[in-house]
Coordinates of C-alpha atoms in Angstrom, one line a residue:
X1391 CA 160.5 94.4 75.5
X1392 CA 157.9 91.8 76.1
X1393 CA 154.2 92.5 76.4
X1394 CA 151.1 90.4 77.1
X1395 CA 149.2 92.4 74.5
X1396 CA 150.0 95.0 71.9
X1397 CA 147.5 97.3 70.2
X1398 CA 149.2 98.6 67.1
X1399 CA 148.8 101.7 65.0
X1400 CA 145.5 103.0 66.5
X1401 CA 144.2 106.5 66.6
X1402 CA 144.3 107.2 70.3
X1403 CA 141.6 109.3 72.0
X1404 CA 143.1 109.3 75.5
X1405 CA 140.0 110.4 77.4
X1406 CA 141.2 114.0 78.1
X1407 CA 139.1 115.6 75.4
X1408 CA 142.2 116.2 73.3
X1409 CA 142.3 115.3 69.5
X1410 CA 143.5 111.9 68.5
X1411 CA 147.1 110.9 68.0
X1412 CA 148.5 107.7 66.4
X1413 CA 150.4 105.3 68.7
X1414 CA 151.0 101.7 69.8
X1415 CA 150.0 100.5 73.2
X1416 CA 151.9 97.8 75.1
X1417 CA 150.1 96.0 78.0
X1418 CA 151.7 94.1 80.7
X1419 CA 150.2 92.6 83.9
X1420 CA 146.8 94.3 83.3
X1421 CA 148.2 97.8 82.9
X1422 CA 149.3 100.0 80.1
X1423 CA 153.1 99.8 80.2
X1424 CA 153.9 101.6 77.0
X1425 CA 152.4 104.3 74.8
X1426 CA 154.2 105.5 71.7
X1427 CA 155.9 103.9 68.7
X1428 CA 157.2 100.3 69.1
X1429 CA 160.0 100.0 66.7
X1430 CA 161.0 96.8 65.0
X1431 CA 159.6 93.4 65.7
X1432 CA 157.0 93.2 68.5
X1433 CA 157.3 90.4 71.1
X1434 CA 153.9 89.8 72.5
X1435 CA 151.5 87.0 73.3
X1436 CA 148.8 88.8 71.3
X1437 CA 149.0 91.5 68.7
X1438 CA 146.0 93.5 67.6
X1439 CA 145.9 95.8 64.6
X1440 CA 144.0 99.0 65.2
X1441 CA 144.8 100.6 61.8
X1442 CA 141.9 103.0 60.9
X1443 CA 140.3 102.4 64.2
X1444 CA 139.8 104.6 67.4
X1445 CA 141.4 103.4 70.6
X1446 CA 140.1 104.9 73.8
X1447 CA 139.6 104.1 77.5
X1448 CA 136.8 101.7 78.5
X1449 CA 133.5 103.4 79.1
X1450 CA 132.5 104.1 82.7
X1451 CA 128.8 103.8 83.5
X1452 CA 128.2 105.8 86.6
X1453 CA 124.5 104.7 86.9
X1454 CA 123.6 101.0 86.5
X1455 CA 121.4 98.5 88.3
X1456 CA 123.4 95.3 87.9
X1457 CA 123.6 94.5 91.6
X1458 CA 121.1 91.6 91.2
X1459 CA 121.9 90.4 87.7
X1460 CA 125.6 90.0 88.4
X1461 CA 124.8 87.3 90.9
X1462 CA 123.1 85.2 88.1
X1463 CA 124.9 86.6 85.0
X1464 CA 128.4 87.8 86.0
X1465 CA 129.7 88.1 82.4
X1466 CA 127.8 91.3 81.9
X1467 CA 127.7 90.7 78.2
X1468 CA 125.2 93.4 77.2
X1469 CA 127.4 96.0 78.8
X1470 CA 130.7 94.8 77.4
X1471 CA 129.3 94.7 73.8
X1472 CA 128.6 98.4 74.0
X1473 CA 132.1 99.2 75.4
X1474 CA 131.4 99.4 79.1
X1475 CA 134.3 98.3 81.3
X1476 CA 133.2 99.8 84.7
X1477 CA 129.8 100.2 86.1
X1478 CA 128.6 101.8 89.4
X1479 CA 126.0 99.6 91.1
X1480 CA 123.7 100.2 94.1
X1481 CA 122.0 103.2 92.5
X1482 CA 118.6 104.8 93.2
X1483 CA 118.7 103.9 96.9
X1484 CA 118.8 100.2 96.2
X1485 CA 121.7 97.9 97.0
X1486 CA 122.0 94.2 97.8
X1487 CA 123.4 94.9 101.3
X1488 CA 123.1 95.4 104.2
X1489 CA 120.5 92.8 105.2
X1490 CA 118.9 92.5 108.6
X1491 CA 115.9 90.6 110.0
X1492 CA 113.8 93.7 109.1
X1493 CA 114.4 93.6 105.3
X1494 CA 115.6 90.1 104.6
X1495 CA 112.3 88.8 103.1
X1496 CA 112.1 91.9 100.9
X1497 CA 115.7 91.4 99.7
X1498 CA 115.2 87.7 98.9
X1499 CA 112.2 88.6 96.8
X1500 CA 114.1 91.3 95.0
X1501 CA 117.0 89.0 94.2
X1502 CA 114.8 86.3 92.6
X1503 CA 112.1 88.6 91.1
X1504 CA 111.8 88.0 87.4
X1505 CA 114.8 85.7 87.2
X1506 CA 112.9 82.4 87.2
X1507 CA 115.6 81.1 89.5
X1508 CA 115.8 80.2 93.2
X1509 CA 118.8 81.7 95.0
X1510 CA 120.0 81.6 98.5
X1511 CA 120.9 85.0 99.9
X1512 CA 124.1 83.9 101.7
X1513 CA 125.3 87.4 102.7
X1514 CA 124.2 90.1 105.2
X1515 CA 126.9 92.7 104.9
X1516 CA 128.5 94.7 102.1
X1517 CA 131.7 92.8 102.8
X1518 CA 130.0 89.4 102.3
X1519 CA 128.1 90.5 99.2
X1520 CA 131.3 91.8 97.5
X1521 CA 133.1 88.6 98.6
X1522 CA 130.4 86.6 96.8
X1523 CA 131.1 88.5 93.6
X1524 CA 134.9 88.1 93.9
X1525 CA 134.5 84.3 94.4
X1526 CA 132.4 83.8 91.3
X1527 CA 134.2 86.4 89.2
X1528 CA 132.7 89.4 87.2
X1529 CA 133.1 90.5 83.6
X1530 CA 133.5 94.2 84.4
X1531 CA 134.8 96.4 87.1
X1532 CA 132.2 97.5 89.6
X1533 CA 132.1 100.5 91.8
X1534 CA 129.7 99.5 94.7
X1535 CA 127.4 102.0 96.4
X1536 CA 125.1 101.4 99.4
X1537 CA 121.4 102.3 98.9
X1538 CA 119.6 104.6 101.3
X1539 CA 116.4 102.7 100.8
X1540 CA 118.1 99.4 101.7
X1541 CA 119.6 100.9 104.9
X1542 CA 116.3 102.5 105.8
X1543 CA 114.4 99.2 105.4
X1544 CA 117.2 97.4 107.3
X1545 CA 116.4 99.7 110.3
X1546 CA 112.7 100.4 109.9
X1547 CA 111.4 97.7 107.6
X1548 CA 109.8 98.1 104.2
X1549 CA 106.9 100.5 103.6
X1550 CA 103.9 99.2 105.5
X1551 CA 106.2 97.6 108.1
X1552 CA 107.8 100.8 109.4
X1553 CA 109.6 102.2 106.3
X1554 CA 106.7 104.7 105.7
X1555 CA 107.7 106.6 108.7
X1556 CA 108.7 110.3 108.0
X1557 CA 109.8 111.6 111.4
X1558 CA 112.6 109.4 112.7
X1559 CA 114.0 109.2 116.2
X1560 CA 117.6 110.1 116.9
X1561 CA 118.3 106.5 117.6
X1562 CA 116.9 105.3 114.2
X1563 CA 119.0 107.9 112.3
X1564 CA 122.1 106.9 114.3
X1565 CA 121.5 103.2 113.5
X1566 CA 121.2 104.0 109.8
X1567 CA 124.5 106.0 110.1
X1568 CA 126.2 103.0 111.7
X1569 CA 125.1 100.7 108.9
X1570 CA 126.2 103.2 106.3
X1571 CA 129.6 103.7 107.9
X1572 CA 130.1 100.0 108.2
X1573 CA 129.2 99.4 104.5
X1574 CA 131.7 102.1 103.4
X1575 CA 134.4 100.6 105.6
X1576 CA 133.7 97.2 103.9
X1577 CA 133.9 98.7 100.3
X1578 CA 131.0 100.9 99.4
X1579 CA 132.1 104.1 97.7
X1580 CA 129.2 106.2 99.0
X1581 CA 125.5 106.5 99.3
X1582 CA 122.7 106.5 96.7
X1583 CA 119.2 107.6 97.2
X1584 CA 115.9 107.0 95.3
X1585 CA 113.7 109.7 96.6
X1586 CA 110.8 108.8 94.4
X1587 CA 110.8 105.1 95.5
X1588 CA 109.7 103.3 98.7
X1589 CA 110.9 103.7 101.4
X1590 CA 113.3 106.5 100.4
X1591 CA 110.5 108.8 99.4
X1592 CA 109.5 109.2 103.0
X1593 CA 112.9 110.7 104.0
X1594 CA 113.3 114.3 104.9
X1595 CA 116.1 116.5 103.6
X1596 CA 117.6 116.5 107.1
X1597 CA 117.7 112.7 107.2
X1598 CA 119.7 112.6 103.9
X1599 CA 122.0 115.4 105.1
X1600 CA 122.8 113.5 108.3
X1601 CA 123.7 110.4 106.3
X1602 CA 125.7 112.3 103.7
X1603 CA 127.8 113.7 106.5
X1604 CA 128.8 110.1 107.2
X1605 CA 129.7 109.7 103.5
X1606 CA 131.7 112.9 103.5
X1607 CA 133.7 111.8 106.6
X1608 CA 134.6 108.6 104.7
X1609 CA 135.7 110.5 101.6
X1610 CA 132.8 109.1 99.5
X1611 CA 130.3 110.2 96.9
X1612 CA 126.6 110.8 96.9
X1613 CA 124.5 109.6 93.9
X1614 CA 120.9 110.7 93.9
X1615 CA 117.7 109.9 92.0
X1616 CA 116.2 113.2 93.1
X1617 CA 112.7 113.5 94.7
X1618 CA 110.9 114.5 91.5
X1619 CA 111.7 114.7 87.7
X1620 CA 108.4 116.4 86.7
X1621 CA 106.4 119.2 88.2
X1622 CA 108.9 119.6 91.1
X1623 CA 112.1 119.0 89.2
X1624 CA 113.6 122.4 90.0
X1625 CA 112.8 122.1 93.7
X1626 CA 114.3 118.6 93.7
X1627 CA 117.5 119.8 92.2
X1628 CA 117.6 122.6 94.7
X1629 CA 117.2 120.0 97.5
X1630 CA 120.2 118.0 96.1
X1631 CA 122.3 121.2 96.1
X1632 CA 121.3 121.9 99.7
X1633 CA 122.3 118.4 100.7
X1634 CA 125.7 119.0 99.0
X1635 CA 126.2 122.3 100.7
X1636 CA 125.2 121.2 104.2
X1637 CA 127.1 117.9 104.1
X1638 CA 130.1 118.8 101.9
X1639 CA 129.8 115.5 100.0
X1640 CA 130.2 115.5 96.2
X1641 CA 126.7 114.9 94.6
X1642 CA 125.9 113.5 91.2
X1643 CA 122.2 113.9 90.1
X1644 CA 121.2 110.7 88.3
X1645 CA 119.7 110.4 84.8
X1646 CA 118.7 114.0 84.7
X1647 CA 115.5 114.9 82.8
X1648 CA 112.1 116.6 83.0
X1649 CA 109.0 114.4 82.6
X1650 CA 105.8 115.6 80.8
X1651 CA 105.2 118.3 78.2
X1652 CA 104.3 121.0 80.7
X1653 CA 107.8 120.6 82.2
X1654 CA 109.8 120.6 78.9
X1655 CA 112.5 123.3 79.0
X1656 CA 113.1 123.1 82.7
X1657 CA 116.3 121.2 82.2
X1658 CA 117.9 124.4 81.1
X1659 CA 117.0 126.0 84.4
X1660 CA 118.2 123.0 86.4
X1661 CA 121.5 122.8 84.6
X1662 CA 121.9 126.5 85.4
X1663 CA 121.3 125.8 89.0
X1664 CA 124.0 123.2 89.0
X1665 CA 126.4 125.5 87.2
X1666 CA 125.8 128.3 89.7
X1667 CA 126.3 125.9 92.5
X1668 CA 129.7 124.9 91.1
X1669 CA 130.6 128.6 90.8
X1670 CA 130.0 128.8 94.5
X1671 CA 132.5 125.9 95.1
X1672 CA 129.9 123.1 95.4
X1673 CA 130.8 119.8 93.8
X1674 CA 127.6 119.0 91.8
X1675 CA 127.5 116.9 88.6
X1676 CA 124.8 115.0 86.7
X1677 CA 124.5 112.1 84.3
X1678 CA 122.0 111.6 81.4
X1679 CA 121.2 108.8 79.0
X1680 CA 120.9 109.6 75.3
X1681 CA 117.2 108.8 74.9
X1682 CA 114.0 110.9 75.0
X1683 CA 112.1 107.9 76.6
X1684 CA 112.6 107.0 80.2
X1685 CA 112.1 103.7 82.1
X1686 CA 110.2 101.2 80.1
X1687 CA 107.6 98.8 81.5
X1688 CA 105.0 96.4 80.3
X1689 CA 101.6 98.0 80.3
X1690 CA 100.2 94.7 81.6
X1691 CA 102.5 94.9 84.7
X1692 CA 102.4 98.7 85.2
X1693 CA 98.6 98.9 85.5
X1694 CA 97.3 95.5 86.3
X1695 CA 100.2 93.6 88.1
X1696 CA 102.5 95.9 90.1
X1697 CA 103.4 92.8 92.3
X1698 CA 106.4 91.0 90.8
X1699 CA 105.2 87.5 91.6
X1700 CA 102.0 87.6 89.5
X1701 CA 101.5 85.0 86.8
X1702 CA 101.2 87.3 83.8
X1703 CA 99.9 84.6 81.4
X1704 CA 97.0 83.8 83.8
X1705 CA 96.4 87.5 84.3
X1706 CA 96.1 88.1 80.6
X1707 CA 93.5 85.3 80.3
X1708 CA 91.5 86.9 83.2
X1709 CA 91.6 90.3 81.5
X1710 CA 90.3 88.8 78.2
X1711 CA 87.2 87.5 80.1
X1712 CA 84.7 90.4 80.4
X1713 CA 83.3 89.0 83.8
X1714 CA 86.7 88.6 85.4
X1715 CA 87.8 92.0 84.0
X1716 CA 85.2 93.8 86.1
X1717 CA 86.7 92.3 89.3
X1718 CA 90.2 93.3 88.1
X1719 CA 88.9 96.9 87.3
X1720 CA 87.6 97.2 90.9
X1721 CA 91.0 96.1 92.3
X1722 CA 92.8 98.6 90.1
X1723 CA 90.5 101.5 91.2
X1724 CA 90.9 100.5 94.9
X1725 CA 94.7 100.3 94.6
X1726 CA 95.0 103.6 92.9
X1727 CA 92.7 105.3 95.5
X1728 CA 94.8 103.8 98.3
X1729 CA 98.1 104.8 96.7
X1730 CA 96.8 108.4 96.2
X1731 CA 95.7 108.6 99.8
X1732 CA 99.1 107.4 101.0
X1733 CA 100.8 109.8 98.7
X1734 CA 98.7 112.8 99.9
X1735 CA 99.4 111.8 103.5
X1736 CA 103.2 111.6 102.8
X1737 CA 103.0 114.9 100.9
X1738 CA 101.5 116.7 103.9
X1739 CA 104.0 115.2 106.3
X1740 CA 107.0 116.1 104.2
X1741 CA 105.6 119.6 103.6
X1742 CA 105.6 120.1 107.4
X1743 CA 109.4 119.5 107.2
X1744 CA 109.9 121.9 104.3
X1745 CA 110.1 119.2 101.6
X1746 CA 108.3 119.7 98.2
X1747 CA 106.8 116.4 97.3
X1748 CA 104.4 115.7 94.4
X1749 CA 101.2 113.8 94.5
X1750 CA 100.7 110.5 92.7
X1751 CA 99.6 110.7 89.1
X1752 CA 97.9 107.8 87.4
X1753 CA 97.9 107.0 84.5
X1754 CA 100.7 109.6 84.5
X1755 CA 102.9 110.9 81.7
X1756 CA 104.2 107.6 80.3
X1757 CA 103.4 106.9 76.7
X1758 CA 103.1 103.9 74.5
X1759 CA 106.5 103.0 72.9
X1760 CA 105.6 99.6 71.4
X1761 CA 102.3 98.1 70.2
X1762 CA 102.0 95.4 67.5
X1763 CA 98.3 95.8 67.1
X1764 CA 98.1 99.6 67.1
X1765 CA 101.3 101.3 66.2
X1766 CA 99.3 104.5 65.5
X1767 CA 99.2 104.9 69.3
X1768 CA 102.9 105.3 69.8
X1769 CA 103.7 108.5 71.7
X1770 CA 100.2 108.7 73.3
X1771 CA 99.5 108.3 77.0
X1772 CA 96.5 106.3 78.4
X1773 CA 94.3 109.4 78.9
X1774 CA 94.8 110.3 75.2
X1775 CA 94.1 106.7 74.1
X1776 CA 91.0 106.6 76.2
X1777 CA 89.6 109.8 74.6
X1778 CA 90.3 108.4 71.2
X1779 CA 88.6 105.1 72.0
X1780 CA 85.8 106.9 73.9
X1781 CA 86.3 104.6 76.9
X1782 CA 87.6 104.9 80.4
X1783 CA 91.3 104.6 80.6
X1784 CA 91.3 101.3 82.4
X1785 CA 89.2 99.6 79.7
X1786 CA 91.3 101.3 77.0
X1787 CA 94.5 99.9 78.7
X1788 CA 92.9 96.4 79.0
X1789 CA 91.9 96.4 75.3
X1790 CA 95.3 97.3 74.1
X1791 CA 97.1 94.8 76.4
X1792 CA 94.8 91.9 75.2
X1793 CA 95.2 92.9 71.5
X1794 CA 99.0 92.9 72.0
X1795 CA 99.0 89.7 74.0
X1796 CA 100.6 91.4 76.9
X1797 CA 103.6 92.9 75.1
X1798 CA 102.5 96.5 75.0
X1799 CA 105.2 98.8 76.4
X1800 CA 105.1 102.2 78.0
X1801 CA 107.9 104.6 78.9
X1802 CA 108.4 108.1 80.3
X1803 CA 108.3 110.9 77.8
X1804 CA 110.9 113.7 77.6
X1805 CA 111.8 116.4 75.1
X1806 CA 114.6 115.9 72.7
X1807 CA 115.9 119.4 73.1
X1808 CA 116.1 118.8 76.9
X1809 CA 118.1 115.6 76.2
X1810 CA 120.5 117.5 73.9
X1811 CA 120.9 120.3 76.5
X1812 CA 121.8 117.8 79.2
X1813 CA 124.2 115.9 76.9
X1814 CA 125.9 119.2 75.8
X1815 CA 126.4 120.5 79.3
X1816 CA 130.0 120.5 80.5
X1817 CA 129.0 119.1 83.9
X1818 CA 127.1 116.0 82.5
X1819 CA 128.3 112.5 81.8
X1820 CA 126.6 109.6 80.2
X1821 CA 124.9 106.5 81.9
X1822 CA 122.7 103.6 81.0
X1823 CA 120.3 103.3 84.0
X1824 CA 120.0 99.6 83.3
X1825 CA 121.1 96.2 84.4
X1826 CA 123.7 94.1 82.5
X1827 CA 122.8 90.7 81.1
X1828 CA 124.4 87.6 79.6
X1829 CA 121.2 86.3 78.0
X1830 CA 118.4 88.7 76.8
X1831 CA 115.6 89.1 79.4
X1832 CA 112.3 87.4 78.7
X1833 CA 110.2 89.9 76.9
X1834 CA 107.0 88.3 78.2
X1835 CA 107.9 88.9 81.8
X1836 CA 109.7 92.3 81.7
X1837 CA 110.3 95.2 79.3
X1838 CA 113.8 96.0 78.3
X1839 CA 114.9 99.6 77.4
X1840 CA 117.1 99.8 74.3
X1841 CA 119.7 101.6 76.3
X1842 CA 120.5 98.2 77.9
X1843 CA 122.4 97.3 74.6
X1844 CA 122.8 100.7 72.9
X1845 CA 123.6 103.6 75.1
X1846 CA 127.2 104.4 74.2
X1847 CA 127.1 103.6 70.5
X1848 CA 123.9 105.7 70.3
X1849 CA 125.7 108.6 71.8
X1850 CA 128.6 108.3 69.3
X1851 CA 126.3 107.8 66.3
X1852 CA 123.4 110.1 66.9
X1853 CA 124.8 112.9 69.1
X1854 CA 128.3 113.0 67.7
X1855 CA 128.1 112.1 64.1
X1856 CA 124.5 113.0 63.2
X1857 CA 123.4 115.8 65.6
X1858 CA 127.0 117.1 66.3
X1859 CA 126.0 118.0 69.8
X1860 CA 129.5 116.9 70.9
X1861 CA 132.8 116.4 69.2
X1862 CA 134.2 112.8 69.4
X1863 CA 136.9 113.8 71.8
X1864 CA 134.4 115.6 74.0
X1865 CA 132.1 112.6 74.0
X1866 CA 134.9 110.1 74.9
X1867 CA 135.9 112.3 77.8
X1868 CA 132.2 112.3 79.1
X1869 CA 132.2 108.4 79.1
X1870 CA 135.7 107.7 80.3
X1871 CA 137.9 110.0 82.4
X1872 CA 135.1 112.3 83.7
X1873 CA 133.0 109.6 85.4
X1874 CA 136.2 107.9 86.5
X1875 CA 137.2 111.1 88.2
X1876 CA 133.8 111.6 89.9
X1877 CA 134.1 108.0 91.2
X1878 CA 137.6 108.9 92.5
X1879 CA 139.4 106.3 90.3
X1880 CA 142.7 107.9 89.5
X1881 CA 144.2 105.0 87.5
X1882 CA 141.3 104.5 85.1
X1883 CA 139.6 106.4 82.4
X1884 CA 142.8 107.5 80.5
X1885 CA 145.2 106.0 78.0
X1886 CA 148.4 106.6 79.9
X1887 CA 151.3 104.4 81.0
X1888 CA 150.5 103.0 84.5
X1889 CA 146.8 103.1 84.0
X1890 CA 144.8 99.9 84.1
X1891 CA 144.2 98.6 80.6
X1892 CA 140.4 99.1 80.3
X1893 CA 140.3 99.8 76.6
X1894 CA 137.8 100.0 73.7
X1895 CA 138.7 99.8 70.0
X1896 CA 135.9 100.9 67.7
X1897 CA 135.3 101.8 64.0
X1898 CA 134.2 105.4 64.0
X1899 CA 132.5 105.0 60.6
X1900 CA 130.4 102.0 61.6
X1901 CA 129.6 102.5 65.2
X1902 CA 125.8 102.7 65.9
X1903 CA 123.1 101.3 68.1
X1904 CA 120.6 98.9 66.7
X1905 CA 118.3 98.3 69.7
X1906 CA 114.8 99.6 69.6
X1907 CA 111.7 99.3 71.8
X1908 CA 110.4 96.6 69.5
X1909 CA 113.8 94.8 69.5
X1910 CA 115.6 96.1 72.5
X1911 CA 118.3 93.4 72.7
X1912 CA 120.0 93.8 69.4
X1913 CA 123.7 94.4 70.0
X1914 CA 125.4 97.5 68.5
X1915 CA 127.7 97.7 65.5
X1916 CA 131.3 99.0 65.4
X1917 CA 132.8 97.9 68.7
X1918 CA 135.7 95.7 67.6
X1919 CA 137.6 95.0 70.8
X1920 CA 137.0 95.6 74.5
X1921 CA 139.7 94.9 77.1
X1922 CA 139.1 94.8 80.9
X1923 CA 142.3 95.0 83.0
X1924 CA 144.3 93.9 80.0
X1925 CA 142.2 90.8 79.1
X1926 CA 140.2 90.7 75.9
X1927 CA 136.5 90.6 76.8
X1928 CA 135.2 91.3 73.3
X1929 CA 137.1 90.0 70.3
X1930 CA 136.1 91.3 66.9
X1931 CA 132.6 92.0 68.2
X1932 CA 132.2 88.7 70.0
X1933 CA 132.2 88.3 73.8
X1934 CA 135.0 86.0 75.1
X1935 CA 133.4 85.2 78.5
X1936 CA 136.5 86.2 80.4
X1937 CA 135.8 87.3 84.0
X1938 CA 138.5 90.0 84.3
X1939 CA 136.6 92.6 86.3
X1940 CA 137.7 94.0 89.7
X1941 CA 135.8 95.5 92.6
X1942 CA 136.9 99.1 92.9
X1943 CA 137.1 101.0 96.1
X1944 CA 138.0 104.4 97.6
X1945 CA 140.8 103.2 99.8
X1946 CA 142.9 102.1 96.9
X1947 CA 142.4 102.9 93.3
X1948 CA 141.3 99.3 92.8
X1949 CA 141.4 96.1 94.7
X1950 CA 140.3 92.6 94.2

């Protein structure tokens, strides 16, 4: 029998969680057509030896942010190099469609922010956005979601232009529901929320329930960045469960964690809440990334330049000038005071509607994760650094940024035991919470988290081989068939005849992540081959550049 591709003599971990077995895989027309022992001479265009290697389904990233980067860098190299063959996009309430006159300017700015490129936003609808991706080709499969924040701004405008509104009229909610229903008809697999981000943070529980009923009617899925991951994390998880219960839509809680030392240990309580909800028949799941540091940012941008279009080099020169710094300090103080006032107002409005909402916390719980000039400050937040330096925190931040020439990095701080609890939970799966790239991001303009290049190899090296939190078959299930099932993709995530041939071949002995906060774009070791829909996307550790990805949907297991 002829095959387009044969993988010979591999140890198969099929994605079910079962132990490995040895077999050959024959691939034809993008799908697995044979699984077993191919006797005699093999007739194939390509023959790959997997002797002493693990062969498993391609990794499914249920929480990525590649909506924008796929427009400029469709090969998704950073994801492929760590074994990802499918990524869900449109997370945290933010998608690249729909676009109306209300949010068009904001969406154009978002598309071009940090890219150094000019781009014409030639689409308005989800259908047109997905058609754009199909025309240019994509390196991985994508599962598109529509963002609640995008829909909200499409109806109301961004915050400051209407999006800050808490109490919506019946007409406004209906208009949001119409846009959501249309986006799902055109290919979105469900709704995502970012309830800590503008404008989604202004939404009441009732608003989300109403929209999730639209998702449930369309057979979709709800992915949520919950309202708080710190002091109110337990209340936020309860809110997600209430939304699930009242709308009947399956809910996945994104990148589950508990910020700040005073909240360490709460993850055990929130996981218990989810497990109890499942015992009551509610379809609640979560994902987690295998790091104890959260979203990374440049200290320079985080404190002194939250606007994306600021010239960072010029700002750094201004900070170094004592006279100009005083003016900048006043700007920072005024901005923080204004942000706190708005947050307190929003908190009161939401409390009237029964929603627990935290107040703004600056400088917050983020800690230094990279500093060339003062590595002794790693793991300390700005308040602690200010006390050590006997300065106010704004001056301490300025001094550190200037000494590091703008490259100081901060990130959220979690507890390793909480991370391990989340990884070990039977209801969790693994995600990256990052964007894919062909070329490494400019470290002077943006901070890159090491998970961008290292998430899945890190899981297999640290939490399987070293920490033994999971067995290898359990880990493979968490990154293949389990997220594929949550995304309702019945013909992906398993090594079985008839399944699409999204496959990873790796060396169990060598696999590891190499990316760090100092060098976040180092590719991992041990990934030998990656196949997307039967095409070789990574060949002996090197990307081939093939654009073999498909756009997945709910209506059929996959379409393109």
